[in-house]
Coordinates of C-alpha atoms in Angstrom, one line a residue:
X80 CA 85.2 78.7 99.7
X81 CA 86.5 81.7 101.8
X82 CA 84.2 84.3 103.2
X83 CA 84.1 87.8 101.7
X84 CA 83.7 91.1 103.6
X85 CA 80.9 93.5 102.6
X86 CA 83.6 95.8 101.2
X87 CA 84.9 93.0 98.9
X88 CA 81.4 92.4 97.7
X89 CA 80.9 96.0 96.8
X90 CA 84.3 96.9 95.5
X91 CA 85.4 93.9 93.5
X92 CA 82.7 94.1 90.7
X93 CA 83.2 97.8 90.4
X94 CA 86.9 97.4 90.2
X95 CA 86.5 94.9 87.4
X96 CA 84.4 97.4 85.5
X97 CA 87.0 100.0 85.9
X98 CA 89.7 97.8 84.6
X99 CA 91.5 97.8 88.0
X100 CA 93.5 94.7 88.8
X101 CA 93.3 93.7 92.5
X102 CA 96.3 91.7 93.2
X103 CA 95.5 88.2 94.7
X104 CA 91.8 89.2 94.4
X105 CA 91.8 91.0 97.7
X106 CA 91.7 94.7 98.4
X107 CA 91.8 94.4 102.2
X108 CA 95.1 92.4 102.4
X109 CA 97.3 95.1 100.8
X110 CA 100.5 93.9 102.4
X111 CA 101.7 90.7 103.8
X112 CA 102.3 91.4 107.5
X113 CA 105.9 91.8 108.4
X114 CA 107.4 90.7 111.7
X115 CA 108.4 94.2 112.6
X116 CA 104.8 95.4 112.2
X117 CA 103.5 92.6 114.4
X118 CA 105.4 94.0 117.4
X119 CA 103.5 97.3 117.3
X120 CA 101.1 98.4 120.0
X121 CA 97.5 99.5 119.6
X122 CA 98.4 103.0 118.4
X123 CA 101.3 101.7 116.4
X124 CA 103.5 104.4 117.7
X125 CA 105.2 105.2 121.0
X126 CA 104.2 108.9 121.3
X127 CA 100.5 108.4 120.8
X128 CA 100.4 109.6 117.2
X129 CA 98.1 107.4 115.1
X130 CA 99.9 105.4 112.5
X131 CA 99.5 106.9 109.1
X132 CA 98.2 105.1 106.0
X133 CA 101.2 104.8 103.6
X134 CA 100.5 104.5 99.9
X135 CA 103.2 103.7 97.3
X136 CA 102.5 104.8 93.7
X137 CA 104.9 103.4 91.2
X138 CA 105.0 103.1 87.4
X139 CA 107.1 104.1 84.4
X140 CA 108.2 107.7 83.8
X141 CA 105.3 109.9 82.6
X142 CA 102.7 107.1 83.3
X143 CA 100.5 109.5 85.3
X144 CA 101.6 108.8 88.8
X145 CA 101.5 112.4 89.9
X146 CA 98.0 112.8 88.4
X147 CA 96.8 109.8 90.4
X148 CA 98.3 111.2 93.6
X149 CA 96.6 114.5 93.0
X150 CA 93.2 112.9 92.4
X151 CA 93.6 110.9 95.6
X152 CA 94.5 114.1 97.6
X153 CA 91.6 116.0 96.1
X154 CA 89.1 113.4 97.3
X155 CA 90.6 112.8 100.7
X156 CA 89.4 116.1 102.1
X157 CA 88.8 114.8 105.6
X158 CA 92.4 113.7 106.1
X159 CA 95.8 115.4 106.1
X160 CA 97.7 114.0 103.1
X161 CA 101.4 114.6 102.1
X162 CA 103.2 113.4 99.0
X163 CA 106.9 112.5 99.1
X164 CA 108.4 112.0 95.7
X165 CA 111.3 109.8 95.0
X166 CA 112.8 112.4 92.6
X167 CA 113.6 114.6 95.7
X168 CA 116.2 112.0 96.7
X169 CA 118.4 111.9 93.6
X170 CA 122.1 112.0 94.3
X171 CA 123.6 115.3 93.3
X172 CA 126.1 114.8 90.4
X173 CA 129.8 115.2 90.9
X174 CA 131.8 117.6 88.6
X175 CA 133.0 114.6 86.6
X176 CA 129.4 113.3 86.2
X177 CA 128.2 116.7 85.1
X178 CA 130.7 116.7 82.2
X179 CA 129.2 113.4 81.0
X180 CA 125.6 114.1 82.2
X181 CA 124.2 112.6 79.0
X182 CA 125.6 109.2 80.0
X183 CA 124.1 109.3 83.5
X184 CA 121.3 106.9 84.1
X185 CA 118.6 108.6 86.2
X186 CA 116.4 105.6 86.0
X187 CA 118.8 103.2 87.8
X188 CA 118.2 102.4 91.5
X189 CA 121.7 103.6 92.3
X190 CA 120.7 107.1 91.2
X191 CA 118.6 107.6 94.3
X192 CA 119.7 108.2 98.0
X193 CA 117.4 105.4 99.2
X194 CA 118.8 105.4 102.7
X195 CA 117.8 109.0 103.2
X196 CA 114.4 108.4 101.6
X197 CA 113.8 105.4 103.9
X198 CA 114.9 107.4 107.0
X199 CA 112.5 110.2 106.2
X200 CA 109.5 107.9 105.7
X201 CA 110.3 106.0 108.9
X202 CA 110.3 109.2 110.9
X203 CA 107.1 110.4 109.3
X204 CA 105.4 107.1 110.3
X205 CA 106.7 107.7 113.9
X206 CA 104.9 111.1 114.0
X207 CA 108.1 113.2 113.5
X208 CA 108.5 116.1 111.1
X209 CA 111.2 115.7 108.5
X210 CA 113.2 117.9 106.1
X211 CA 113.0 116.8 102.4
X212 CA 115.7 117.8 99.9
X213 CA 114.9 119.5 96.6
X214 CA 116.5 118.3 93.4
X215 CA 117.2 120.8 90.6
X216 CA 117.0 119.1 87.2
X217 CA 118.8 121.9 85.4
X218 CA 121.9 122.0 87.7
X219 CA 121.6 118.3 88.8
X220 CA 122.3 119.3 92.4
X221 CA 120.3 118.5 95.5
X222 CA 119.4 121.2 98.0
X223 CA 119.2 119.6 101.4
X224 CA 116.4 120.3 103.9
X225 CA 114.5 122.4 101.4
X226 CA 111.0 121.5 102.5
X227 CA 109.6 120.6 105.9
X228 CA 107.0 117.9 105.9
X229 CA 104.8 117.3 109.0
X230 CA 103.2 114.0 110.1
X231 CA 100.0 113.3 108.3
X232 CA 97.1 110.9 108.1
X233 CA 98.1 109.7 104.7
X234 CA 101.6 109.5 103.2
X235 CA 101.9 109.0 99.5
X236 CA 105.3 107.8 98.2
X237 CA 105.5 108.5 94.5
X238 CA 108.3 107.4 92.1
X239 CA 109.4 105.0 89.4
X240 CA 111.2 102.7 91.8
X241 CA 109.4 103.0 95.1
X242 CA 108.7 99.3 95.0
X243 CA 112.3 98.3 94.3
X244 CA 113.6 98.3 97.8
X245 CA 111.9 95.8 100.1
X246 CA 112.4 98.0 103.1
X247 CA 110.3 100.7 101.5
X248 CA 107.6 98.2 100.4
X249 CA 107.3 97.0 104.0
X250 CA 106.3 100.4 105.1
X251 CA 103.4 100.6 102.7
X252 CA 99.8 99.8 103.5
X253 CA 98.8 100.0 99.8
X254 CA 100.9 99.6 96.7
X255 CA 99.5 101.1 93.4
X256 CA 101.2 100.5 90.0
X257 CA 100.1 103.0 87.3
X258 CA 100.2 101.1 84.0
X259 CA 100.1 103.3 80.9
X260 CA 100.9 102.5 77.2
X261 CA 104.5 103.0 76.3
X262 CA 103.7 105.4 73.4
X263 CA 101.6 107.6 75.7
X264 CA 104.4 107.7 78.2
X265 CA 107.0 108.6 75.6
X266 CA 104.9 111.4 74.2
X267 CA 104.4 112.8 77.7
X268 CA 108.1 112.6 78.4
X269 CA 109.0 114.5 75.3
X270 CA 106.6 117.2 76.2
X271 CA 107.7 117.4 79.8
X272 CA 111.5 117.3 79.2
X273 CA 111.5 119.9 76.4
X274 CA 109.2 122.4 78.2
X275 CA 110.0 121.9 81.9
X276 CA 113.6 120.9 81.7
X277 CA 114.8 122.8 78.6
X278 CA 116.1 119.8 76.7
X279 CA 116.0 119.3 72.9
X280 CA 114.0 116.4 71.4
X281 CA 117.1 114.5 70.2
X282 CA 118.6 114.4 73.7
X283 CA 115.3 113.2 75.1
X284 CA 115.0 110.4 72.5
X285 CA 118.6 109.4 72.9
X286 CA 118.3 109.2 76.7
X287 CA 115.0 107.3 76.3
X288 CA 116.5 104.6 74.1
X289 CA 119.7 104.4 76.0
X290 CA 118.5 104.5 79.6
X291 CA 114.8 104.9 80.2
X292 CA 113.4 102.0 78.1
X293 CA 116.0 99.5 79.3
X294 CA 115.7 100.6 83.0
X295 CA 111.9 100.3 82.7
X296 CA 112.2 96.7 81.5
X297 CA 115.0 95.8 84.0
X298 CA 114.0 97.5 87.2
X299 CA 110.5 99.1 87.0
X300 CA 108.3 96.6 85.3
X301 CA 109.4 93.7 87.5
X302 CA 108.1 95.6 90.6
X303 CA 104.6 95.5 89.1
X304 CA 104.2 92.1 90.8
X305 CA 104.4 93.7 94.2
X306 CA 101.4 96.0 93.5
X307 CA 98.1 95.5 95.3
X308 CA 96.3 97.5 92.7
X309 CA 97.2 98.0 89.0
X310 CA 95.6 101.1 87.4
X311 CA 95.4 101.0 83.6
X312 CA 95.4 104.4 81.8
X313 CA 96.7 106.3 84.9
X314 CA 95.1 109.6 85.6
X315 CA 92.4 109.0 83.0
X316 CA 90.9 106.2 85.1
X317 CA 88.6 108.1 87.4
X318 CA 86.6 105.1 88.5
X319 CA 89.8 103.3 89.7
X320 CA 90.8 106.3 91.8
X321 CA 87.3 106.6 93.3
X322 CA 87.6 102.9 94.4
X323 CA 91.0 103.5 96.0
X324 CA 89.7 106.5 97.9
X325 CA 86.7 104.6 99.1
X326 CA 88.9 101.8 100.4
X327 CA 91.2 104.3 102.2
X328 CA 88.2 105.9 103.9
X329 CA 87.0 102.4 105.0
X330 CA 90.4 101.7 106.5
X331 CA 90.3 105.0 108.4
X332 CA 87.1 103.8 110.0
X333 CA 88.9 100.7 111.3
X334 CA 91.0 100.2 114.4
X335 CA 94.8 100.5 113.7
X336 CA 95.3 96.8 114.5
X337 CA 92.9 96.0 111.6
X338 CA 95.3 97.8 109.2
X339 CA 98.1 95.6 110.5
X340 CA 96.2 92.3 110.7
X341 CA 93.7 91.8 107.9
X342 CA 92.3 88.8 109.8
X343 CA 91.1 91.0 112.7
X344 CA 87.5 92.3 112.7
X345 CA 86.3 94.8 115.3
X346 CA 82.6 95.3 115.3
X347 CA 81.6 98.9 114.6
X348 CA 81.1 100.7 117.8
X349 CA 78.0 102.7 118.8
X350 CA 76.9 104.5 121.9
X351 CA 74.8 101.4 122.8
X352 CA 77.9 99.2 122.6
X353 CA 80.0 101.6 124.5
X354 CA 77.3 101.9 127.1
X355 CA 77.1 98.1 127.6
X356 CA 80.9 98.0 127.9
X357 CA 80.8 100.7 130.5
X358 CA 78.4 98.6 132.6
X359 CA 80.2 95.3 132.4
X360 CA 83.6 96.9 133.1
X361 CA 82.3 98.6 136.2
X362 CA 83.5 96.7 139.3
X363 CA 80.3 97.8 141.1
X364 CA 77.9 96.2 138.6
X365 CA 75.7 93.6 140.1
X366 CA 76.0 90.0 138.8
X367 CA 72.6 90.0 137.2
X368 CA 73.3 93.2 135.3
X369 CA 76.7 91.9 134.3
X370 CA 75.2 88.8 132.8
X371 CA 72.4 90.7 131.0
X372 CA 74.7 93.1 129.2
X373 CA 77.5 90.6 128.6
X374 CA 74.9 88.4 126.9
X375 CA 73.8 91.3 124.7
X376 CA 77.4 92.0 123.7
X377 CA 78.2 88.3 123.1
X378 CA 75.1 88.0 120.9
X379 CA 76.5 90.9 118.7
X380 CA 79.9 89.3 118.5
X381 CA 78.4 85.9 117.5
X382 CA 76.2 87.5 114.9
X383 CA 79.1 89.3 113.4
X384 CA 81.2 86.1 113.4
X385 CA 78.5 84.2 111.6
X386 CA 78.7 86.8 108.9
X387 CA 82.2 85.6 108.0
X388 CA 81.0 82.1 107.2
X389 CA 80.9 81.0 103.5
X390 CA 77.6 81.0 101.8
X391 CA 76.0 80.0 98.5
X392 CA 73.1 81.4 96.5
X393 CA 69.6 80.0 97.3
X394 CA 66.2 80.7 95.8
X395 CA 63.0 80.4 97.7
X396 CA 59.3 80.9 97.0
X397 CA 57.7 83.6 99.1
X398 CA 54.1 83.4 100.4
X399 CA 53.1 85.7 97.4
X400 CA 54.4 83.1 95.0
X401 CA 57.4 85.2 94.0
X402 CA 60.9 84.0 93.8
X403 CA 63.4 85.5 96.2
X404 CA 67.1 85.0 95.6
X405 CA 69.1 84.9 98.8
X406 CA 71.9 83.0 100.4
X407 CA 72.3 80.1 102.8
X408 CA 75.3 79.6 105.1
X409 CA 77.4 76.6 105.6
X410 CA 75.6 74.0 107.8
X411 CA 78.9 72.2 108.6
X412 CA 79.4 74.3 111.7
X413 CA 80.3 73.7 115.4
X414 CA 81.2 75.8 118.4
X415 CA 84.2 75.1 120.7
X416 CA 84.2 76.9 124.1
X417 CA 87.3 77.3 126.2
X418 CA 86.3 76.2 129.7
X419 CA 85.1 78.0 131.6
X420 CA 84.6 81.6 130.5
X421 CA 83.9 80.4 127.0
X422 CA 80.8 78.6 128.2
X423 CA 79.2 82.0 128.8
X424 CA 79.0 82.4 125.0
X425 CA 77.3 79.1 124.3
X426 CA 73.7 80.3 124.8
X427 CA 74.1 83.1 122.3
X428 CA 75.5 80.7 119.7
X429 CA 72.7 78.2 120.3
X430 CA 70.2 81.0 119.9
X431 CA 71.6 81.9 116.6
X432 CA 72.3 78.4 115.3
X433 CA 69.6 75.9 116.3
X434 CA 70.9 72.5 117.2
X435 CA 74.6 73.4 116.7
X436 CA 77.2 71.0 118.2
X437 CA 79.4 72.5 120.9
X438 CA 82.6 71.0 122.0
X439 CA 84.8 72.0 125.0
X440 CA 88.5 72.4 125.7
X441 CA 90.0 73.1 129.1
X442 CA 93.5 74.7 129.4
X443 CA 95.0 74.8 132.9
X444 CA 97.3 77.7 133.5
X445 CA 100.4 77.4 135.6
X446 CA 101.8 80.9 135.4
X447 CA 101.4 82.9 132.2
X448 CA 103.5 80.8 129.8
X449 CA 102.9 77.3 131.1
X450 CA 99.6 76.1 129.7
X451 CA 98.6 72.5 130.0
X452 CA 95.7 70.8 128.2
X453 CA 93.5 69.1 130.8
X454 CA 90.3 68.1 128.9
X455 CA 88.9 68.0 125.4
X456 CA 85.5 66.9 124.1
X457 CA 85.2 67.6 120.4
X458 CA 82.8 66.5 117.6
X459 CA 84.2 63.4 115.9
X460 CA 83.8 65.0 112.4
X461 CA 85.3 68.4 113.5
X462 CA 87.8 68.2 110.6
X463 CA 84.9 68.7 108.2
X464 CA 83.4 71.7 110.0
X465 CA 83.8 75.4 110.4
X466 CA 84.7 76.2 114.0
X467 CA 83.5 79.1 116.1
X468 CA 86.0 79.3 118.9
X469 CA 84.5 80.9 122.0
X470 CA 86.6 82.8 124.7
X471 CA 85.5 86.2 126.0
X472 CA 88.9 87.6 126.6
X473 CA 92.0 87.4 124.4
X474 CA 95.0 88.3 126.6
X475 CA 98.5 87.1 126.0
X476 CA 97.3 84.7 123.3
X477 CA 99.2 81.8 124.7
X478 CA 96.1 79.7 125.6
X479 CA 94.5 80.5 122.3
X480 CA 97.6 79.3 120.4
X481 CA 97.4 76.0 122.3
X482 CA 93.7 75.6 121.6
X483 CA 94.0 76.4 117.9
X484 CA 97.1 74.1 117.6
X485 CA 94.9 71.3 119.0
X486 CA 92.1 72.0 116.5
X487 CA 94.6 71.9 113.6
X488 CA 96.0 68.6 114.8
X489 CA 92.4 67.3 114.7
X490 CA 92.3 68.2 111.0
X491 CA 90.4 71.6 111.1
X492 CA 91.5 73.9 108.4
X493 CA 93.1 77.1 109.7
X494 CA 90.9 79.3 107.4
X495 CA 87.8 77.5 108.9
X496 CA 88.4 78.8 112.4
X497 CA 86.6 82.0 113.6
X498 CA 87.8 83.1 117.1
X499 CA 85.1 85.1 118.9
X500 CA 85.8 87.2 122.0
X501 CA 84.5 90.3 123.7
X502 CA 87.8 92.1 124.3
X503 CA 91.2 91.6 122.9
X504 CA 94.7 92.8 124.0
X505 CA 97.0 93.9 121.2
X506 CA 99.6 91.5 122.4
X507 CA 97.3 88.6 122.0
X508 CA 96.1 89.7 118.6
X509 CA 99.8 89.9 117.5
X510 CA 100.6 86.4 118.9
X511 CA 97.6 84.6 117.3
X512 CA 97.8 86.4 114.0
X513 CA 101.5 85.8 113.6
X514 CA 101.1 82.1 114.3
X515 CA 97.8 81.6 112.5
X516 CA 97.3 84.4 109.9
X517 CA 94.2 82.7 108.4
X518 CA 92.3 82.4 111.6
X519 CA 89.7 85.2 111.8
X520 CA 89.5 87.1 115.1
X521 CA 86.2 88.9 115.8
X522 CA 86.0 91.1 118.8
X523 CA 83.9 94.0 120.1
X524 CA 86.8 96.2 121.6
X525 CA 90.6 96.4 121.6
X526 CA 92.2 97.0 124.9
X527 CA 95.2 99.2 125.9
X528 CA 97.3 96.2 126.7
X529 CA 98.5 93.9 129.5
X530 CA 99.8 94.9 133.0
X531 CA 102.8 93.4 134.8
X532 CA 100.7 90.5 135.9
X533 CA 99.7 89.8 132.3
X534 CA 96.1 90.9 133.0
X535 CA 94.1 92.8 130.3
X536 CA 93.7 96.5 131.0
X537 CA 91.4 98.2 131.4
X538 CA 89.7 94.8 131.2
X539 CA 86.7 93.6 133.1
X540 CA 88.2 91.3 135.8
X541 CA 87.9 87.6 135.9
X542 CA 85.1 87.1 133.4
X543 CA 84.1 83.6 134.4
X544 CA 83.8 84.5 138.1
X545 CA 81.8 87.6 137.4
X546 CA 79.5 85.8 134.9
X547 CA 78.8 82.7 136.9
X548 CA 78.7 84.5 140.3
X549 CA 81.7 82.8 141.9
X550 CA 83.6 85.9 142.6
X551 CA 83.8 87.4 146.1

């Protein structure tokens, strides 16, 4: 039984009530992580611009995609939002195509300049302003560079075939498919094309039966499988839109790496936490103060990590004779500390989990990339347990990979490992998440990165030496 985040617990029942389909029953996954994304830094961008949240909104013609986009924009008042429509990237028709315009299929993937569309979105994600063309549906010509779009917090890509090209899908953090009844879509299309585009009803119906309906079945409907969220009734589904906006706001409250790696959890920072980090990072902090505040931070990380354990409902009788319905967590649990820094986290774990078994693994480093296993002492039944892996600092991730690989060889399920550390370098998070995407990483702060000596910066020095008083 996998653990659920608080967001899942709150959103999933409401989503069901709204008729929203959450693909694979998870709203926080959104996209499978692509290799290109795993190479990004903390900010995700080279120029310091924070990586935007990209939403794809697909569905059949006149399904209500634009209405859904507008509702999202109206509610995201605290963020800058821009909509880029796929219709802006239609190829202009040649003179020969204009003569036979009634035989031109505007719903076919080849009708769009996908390369230009892709280039514009990639530049927006990098924090660069772009010029978007404008397509005239009466002249069937495209006006290049008609609209300048600046980088924004949220980028919405709207169009019938925005899920068709895998390169576009890979840029999206959330994919929404607006699923509306075919008769409703046809009625809306007739109204739109006759009023806005000046077409007669016969032309609209002929085009629908000849191109629109077959293209929907051949190209648009098959992309529904890529959606993270499926919204029935389109813009009429206010509850679904509210849930989507709530999720986006939650994501904005997370570190950028959490958007890339769904298995990464950074505990919510407060001035208390920042204050404790300030103390333990200060090179002038005395050993006893370093130990005191490091222990406090470790306890917070351990408590947060325990919150990701599976649980089941349990009823108890209170002293008043009443029944209280609560939960109990898995008792098949153990800790594994990476000697020797990881031993600093054992007391906090014992304080939270009375009588817990704790094993040890020693990795000897010979240079950055030459780890060697020296010692292991693990519970004999570790394969049947959930494992809390203890190591205060996640740097390059190479030692962590070796430790986790050993646990897997011992029969531990990847999804049953929770890796606890105080600080994590983005490089280490990428390495561990790419190799073990089901291992949960819980940390209290994300660092800037690694220096030329592969040391975490800003970091806190050699944690083990400072904690155990063996530094100079």
